[in-house]
Amino acid sequence: MSTGRTTVSTGAETEHSVAMWPKGASAEYTAARVELDRAEHALHKEVHRLAALRRDMPQGPLLDDYEFDEGPLDLGLTEPLSRTRLVDLFGEHDTLFVYHMMFHPGEEQVCPMCSLWVDGFHGVSRHILQHAAFAVIAKAPVPEIRRWANRRGWDGIRFLSSHGNSFNLDVGAETEDGDQLPMASVFRREGDRVRHFYTQRANFMDDAEGGFDQLNPVWHILDLLPSGRGEWYAENSYAGRLRGNLAP
């Protein structure tokens, strides 16, 4: 029985690996693919090294005891609205993952890229919840957030409004001028207090793009294509039509 392994000669050395190409691939293609595998393996190791660096960060600051407006977990219900403390979002976990969604009060739509990210989080939210609490927080009032969540089909996610507090500004998801910044944050519970652990914005500190690309598989799949990412930018319209919830 075949083991699915092949012996690949790259000239200076011989490697035993699982073939990543179909029959008929040229020697030139094979050698290039082996070299690419080395680079991909190195990147994988680097990702784990960065994760270890995050875990070894010094303690972040303790946060205020913010209160948010929240509706029922069932998006089909509109009441009752409740006031939820930040520390209460943790539930049975000691870690909380928050996506800060760009949605100004009175806007018709959420930022298309934020919609893309929450689409992805929605798909894996049940898995996230095995390890940490998860919530999406936006500045718009609860009814506006839930209207958009319903149109996207984001069931099972806790959506909260920071409309009545300074949470966005204090954690850096909003500027003094009111501009919003998409980002993801991790918080830890210490008794009745909450401590900031880590935040990454969509852009790096030097404003270069790609700050949290690793949180969404779309970019990585596009990187596999011959055309790459190009100038593509997410839109709300096509995603809505696919679900049958938004007009073209």
Tab-separated table of C-alpha atoms in Angstrom:
chain	number	residue	atom	x	y	z
A	1	MET	CA	0.000	0.000	0.000
A	2	SER	CA	1.290	3.454	-0.857
A	3	THR	CA	2.161	5.675	2.096
A	4	GLY	CA	1.433	8.847	0.125
A	5	ARG	CA	5.045	9.919	0.541
A	6	THR	CA	7.593	10.569	-2.142
A	7	THR	CA	11.347	11.044	-2.154
A	8	VAL	CA	12.161	14.441	-3.640
A	9	SER	CA	15.645	15.215	-4.858
A	10	THR	CA	16.462	18.919	-4.920
A	11	GLY	CA	20.075	18.633	-5.991
A	12	ALA	CA	22.135	19.307	-2.880
A	13	GLU	CA	19.978	17.142	-0.658
A	14	THR	CA	17.115	14.673	-0.664
A	15	GLU	CA	13.905	15.263	1.266
A	16	HIS	CA	11.099	12.874	2.167
A	17	SER	CA	7.796	14.683	2.049
A	18	VAL	CA	4.187	14.488	0.983
A	19	ALA	CA	3.961	15.506	-2.668
A	20	MET	CA	2.207	18.854	-3.227
A	21	TRP	CA	1.827	18.451	-6.998
A	22	PRO	CA	0.049	16.151	-9.455
A	23	LYS	CA	1.658	13.628	-11.773
A	24	GLY	CA	3.501	15.146	-14.685
A	25	ALA	CA	4.935	18.155	-12.839
A	26	SER	CA	8.293	19.226	-14.235
A	27	ALA	CA	11.516	18.985	-12.278
A	28	GLU	CA	11.650	22.786	-12.268
A	29	TYR	CA	8.152	23.032	-10.773
A	30	THR	CA	8.936	20.317	-8.208
A	31	ALA	CA	12.118	22.028	-7.037
A	32	ALA	CA	10.354	25.402	-6.779
A	33	ARG	CA	7.483	23.848	-4.812
A	34	VAL	CA	9.884	22.209	-2.357
A	35	GLU	CA	11.610	25.551	-1.827
A	36	LEU	CA	8.240	27.216	-1.305
A	37	ASP	CA	7.335	24.556	1.255
A	38	ARG	CA	10.440	25.480	3.234
A	39	ALA	CA	9.368	29.136	3.227
A	40	GLU	CA	5.807	28.226	4.250
A	41	HIS	CA	7.131	26.057	7.050
A	42	ALA	CA	9.338	28.914	8.261
A	43	LEU	CA	6.335	31.245	8.243
A	44	HIS	CA	4.350	28.724	10.287
A	45	LYS	CA	7.104	28.671	12.891
A	46	GLU	CA	7.200	32.467	12.922
A	47	VAL	CA	3.453	32.642	13.570
A	48	HIS	CA	3.914	30.436	16.638
A	49	ARG	CA	6.880	32.531	17.779
A	50	LEU	CA	4.749	35.693	17.561
A	51	ALA	CA	1.940	34.011	19.502
A	52	ALA	CA	4.428	33.215	22.270
A	53	LEU	CA	5.594	36.840	22.298
A	54	ARG	CA	1.995	37.980	22.764
A	55	ARG	CA	1.520	35.604	25.663
A	56	ASP	CA	4.683	36.956	27.289
A	57	MET	CA	3.618	40.620	27.101
A	58	PRO	CA	3.675	42.537	30.407
A	59	GLN	CA	0.319	43.136	32.068
A	60	GLY	CA	-1.930	45.652	30.407
A	61	PRO	CA	-3.956	48.287	32.284
A	62	LEU	CA	-7.068	47.633	34.318
A	63	LEU	CA	-10.216	49.008	32.674
A	64	ASP	CA	-13.215	50.862	34.022
A	65	ASP	CA	-16.381	48.935	34.748
A	66	TYR	CA	-18.204	49.893	31.536
A	67	GLU	CA	-21.873	49.195	30.987
A	68	PHE	CA	-23.281	48.432	27.538
A	69	ASP	CA	-26.742	48.136	26.060
A	70	GLU	CA	-27.567	44.633	24.849
A	71	GLY	CA	-30.550	42.837	23.331
A	72	PRO	CA	-31.528	39.151	23.502
A	73	LEU	CA	-29.159	36.593	22.000
A	74	ASP	CA	-32.026	35.531	19.731
A	75	LEU	CA	-32.004	38.105	16.933
A	76	GLY	CA	-35.670	37.393	16.288
A	77	LEU	CA	-36.542	39.149	19.546
A	78	THR	CA	-36.407	42.905	20.089
A	79	GLU	CA	-36.908	42.936	23.859
A	80	PRO	CA	-35.906	43.047	26.574
A	81	LEU	CA	-32.941	45.376	26.336
A	82	SER	CA	-30.530	45.087	29.221
A	83	ARG	CA	-27.486	46.800	30.699
A	84	THR	CA	-24.447	44.537	30.665
A	85	ARG	CA	-21.182	45.180	32.488
A	86	LEU	CA	-17.913	44.442	30.748
A	87	VAL	CA	-16.957	41.905	33.405
A	88	ASP	CA	-20.257	40.067	32.889
A	89	LEU	CA	-19.404	39.343	29.260
A	90	PHE	CA	-16.865	36.744	30.367
A	91	GLY	CA	-19.463	34.254	31.595
A	92	GLU	CA	-17.652	31.054	32.593
A	93	HIS	CA	-14.413	32.117	30.904
A	94	ASP	CA	-11.528	34.225	32.174
A	95	THR	CA	-10.729	35.532	28.682
A	96	LEU	CA	-12.843	37.668	26.360
A	97	PHE	CA	-12.339	38.273	22.632
A	98	VAL	CA	-13.986	41.438	21.310
A	99	TYR	CA	-14.339	42.689	17.766
A	100	HIS	CA	-14.790	46.458	17.620
A	101	MET	CA	-17.150	46.956	14.678
A	102	MET	CA	-17.201	50.254	12.775
A	103	PHE	CA	-20.834	51.377	12.853
A	104	HIS	CA	-21.639	55.018	13.537
A	105	PRO	CA	-25.067	55.915	14.948
A	106	GLY	CA	-27.532	56.653	12.159
A	107	GLU	CA	-25.601	54.867	9.404
A	108	GLU	CA	-27.441	52.531	7.055
A	109	GLN	CA	-24.696	49.926	6.797
A	110	VAL	CA	-21.750	48.576	8.725
A	111	CYS	CA	-18.275	49.064	7.262
A	112	PRO	CA	-18.025	46.384	4.509
A	113	MET	CA	-14.710	45.084	5.819
A	114	CYS	CA	-16.143	44.815	9.328
A	115	SER	CA	-19.065	42.861	7.872
A	116	LEU	CA	-16.550	40.540	6.213
A	117	TRP	CA	-14.745	39.988	9.502
A	118	VAL	CA	-17.898	39.356	11.516
A	119	ASP	CA	-19.118	36.969	8.789
A	120	GLY	CA	-15.978	34.953	9.484
A	121	PHE	CA	-16.269	35.168	13.263
A	122	HIS	CA	-19.895	34.087	13.019
A	123	GLY	CA	-18.839	30.933	11.195
A	124	VAL	CA	-16.386	29.919	13.917
A	125	SER	CA	-18.032	31.495	16.972
A	126	ARG	CA	-19.092	28.149	18.428
A	127	HIS	CA	-15.466	27.039	18.340
A	128	ILE	CA	-14.205	30.296	19.848
A	129	LEU	CA	-16.662	29.892	22.706
A	130	GLN	CA	-15.002	26.627	23.721
A	131	HIS	CA	-11.951	28.687	24.707
A	132	ALA	CA	-13.061	32.258	25.425
A	133	ALA	CA	-16.069	34.542	25.620
A	134	PHE	CA	-16.813	36.454	22.415
A	135	ALA	CA	-18.707	39.660	21.695
A	136	VAL	CA	-19.025	42.353	19.023
A	137	ILE	CA	-19.207	45.936	20.258
A	138	ALA	CA	-20.207	48.941	18.151
A	139	LYS	CA	-21.022	52.598	18.751
A	140	ALA	CA	-24.443	52.520	17.071
A	141	PRO	CA	-27.506	51.979	19.282
A	142	VAL	CA	-28.686	48.424	19.884
A	143	PRO	CA	-31.664	48.485	17.453
A	144	GLU	CA	-29.415	49.604	14.592
A	145	ILE	CA	-26.803	46.949	15.346
A	146	ARG	CA	-29.419	44.215	15.552
A	147	ARG	CA	-31.094	45.346	12.331
A	148	TRP	CA	-27.819	44.849	10.482
A	149	ALA	CA	-27.036	41.602	12.316
A	150	ASN	CA	-30.409	40.248	11.229
A	151	ARG	CA	-29.788	41.183	7.620
A	152	ARG	CA	-26.436	39.365	7.703
A	153	GLY	CA	-27.775	36.350	9.590
A	154	TRP	CA	-25.376	36.741	12.528
A	155	ASP	CA	-27.288	34.589	14.973
A	156	GLY	CA	-25.701	33.371	18.192
A	157	ILE	CA	-23.347	36.339	18.679
A	158	ARG	CA	-23.556	38.822	21.532
A	159	PHE	CA	-23.871	42.351	20.118
A	160	LEU	CA	-23.467	45.318	22.440
A	161	SER	CA	-23.674	49.066	22.025
A	162	SER	CA	-21.108	51.428	23.518
A	163	HIS	CA	-23.294	54.383	22.549
A	164	GLY	CA	-23.673	55.516	26.152
A	165	ASN	CA	-20.079	55.199	27.405
A	166	SER	CA	-16.466	56.076	26.587
A	167	PHE	CA	-15.323	52.497	25.969
A	168	ASN	CA	-14.472	53.007	22.273
A	169	LEU	CA	-12.405	56.088	22.965
A	170	ASP	CA	-10.661	54.673	26.019
A	171	VAL	CA	-9.500	51.459	24.336
A	172	GLY	CA	-8.491	53.176	21.082
A	173	ALA	CA	-11.354	52.066	18.836
A	174	GLU	CA	-12.366	55.698	18.342
A	175	THR	CA	-10.456	58.969	17.979
A	176	GLU	CA	-11.172	62.250	19.723
A	177	ASP	CA	-12.769	63.409	16.458
A	178	GLY	CA	-15.178	60.489	16.483
A	179	ASP	CA	-13.524	58.445	13.748
A	180	GLN	CA	-13.820	54.724	14.350
A	181	LEU	CA	-11.022	52.193	13.952
A	182	PRO	CA	-11.693	48.503	13.301
A	183	MET	CA	-9.768	46.321	15.684
A	184	ALA	CA	-9.799	43.146	17.723
A	185	SER	CA	-9.045	43.007	21.444
A	186	VAL	CA	-8.483	40.401	24.116
A	187	PHE	CA	-9.304	41.075	27.770
A	188	ARG	CA	-8.750	39.039	30.921
A	189	ARG	CA	-10.869	38.890	34.054
A	190	GLU	CA	-9.248	39.265	37.437
A	191	GLY	CA	-11.979	38.792	40.004
A	192	ASP	CA	-14.410	41.658	39.440
A	193	ARG	CA	-11.925	43.653	37.370
A	194	VAL	CA	-11.023	43.482	33.697
A	195	ARG	CA	-7.505	43.886	32.385
A	196	HIS	CA	-6.523	44.673	28.817
A	197	PHE	CA	-4.341	41.950	27.297
A	198	TYR	CA	-3.907	42.668	23.574
A	199	THR	CA	-5.287	44.805	20.744
A	200	GLN	CA	-4.547	44.726	17.029
A	201	ARG	CA	-6.027	47.187	14.566
A	202	ALA	CA	-6.673	46.584	10.888
A	203	ASN	CA	-3.579	48.713	10.245
A	204	PHE	CA	-0.201	48.461	11.944
A	205	MET	CA	1.219	51.314	14.034
A	206	ASP	CA	2.871	52.803	10.938
A	207	ASP	CA	-0.554	52.696	9.204
A	208	ALA	CA	0.453	49.859	6.878
A	209	GLU	CA	-2.471	47.609	6.010
A	210	GLY	CA	-2.830	43.975	7.053
A	211	GLY	CA	-2.719	44.320	10.827
A	212	PHE	CA	-5.074	41.453	11.520
A	213	ASP	CA	-5.346	39.695	8.162
A	214	GLN	CA	-4.562	36.443	9.945
A	215	LEU	CA	-7.998	36.582	11.600
A	216	ASN	CA	-9.829	36.071	8.289
A	217	PRO	CA	-9.261	33.174	5.860
A	218	VAL	CA	-10.432	35.149	2.811
A	219	TRP	CA	-7.071	36.898	2.450
A	220	HIS	CA	-5.123	33.667	2.753
A	221	ILE	CA	-7.268	31.954	0.125
A	222	LEU	CA	-6.823	34.892	-2.251
A	223	ASP	CA	-3.071	34.608	-1.713
A	224	LEU	CA	-3.278	31.055	-3.079
A	225	LEU	CA	-4.782	32.233	-6.370
A	226	PRO	CA	-2.695	33.148	-9.433
A	227	SER	CA	-4.256	36.623	-9.375
A	228	GLY	CA	-3.528	37.188	-5.673
A	229	ARG	CA	-5.422	39.827	-3.699
A	230	GLY	CA	-5.231	42.542	-6.312
A	231	GLU	CA	-7.218	45.644	-5.395
A	232	TRP	CA	-10.227	43.689	-4.159
A	233	TYR	CA	-12.348	45.249	-1.430
A	234	ALA	CA	-15.336	43.666	0.283
A	235	GLU	CA	-18.829	45.009	-0.390
A	236	ASN	CA	-22.015	44.565	1.587
A	237	SER	CA	-24.246	44.163	-1.466
A	238	TYR	CA	-23.140	40.798	-2.855
A	239	ALA	CA	-22.953	39.171	0.577
A	240	GLY	CA	-26.498	40.282	1.271
A	241	ARG	CA	-27.796	38.952	-2.029
A	242	LEU	CA	-26.180	35.576	-1.355
A	243	ARG	CA	-28.187	35.307	1.851
A	244	GLY	CA	-31.309	36.644	0.180
A	245	ASN	CA	-31.619	39.308	2.893
A	246	LEU	CA	-30.513	42.426	1.064
A	247	ALA	CA	-31.760	43.972	-2.120
A	248	PRO	CA	-29.209	44.207	-4.969
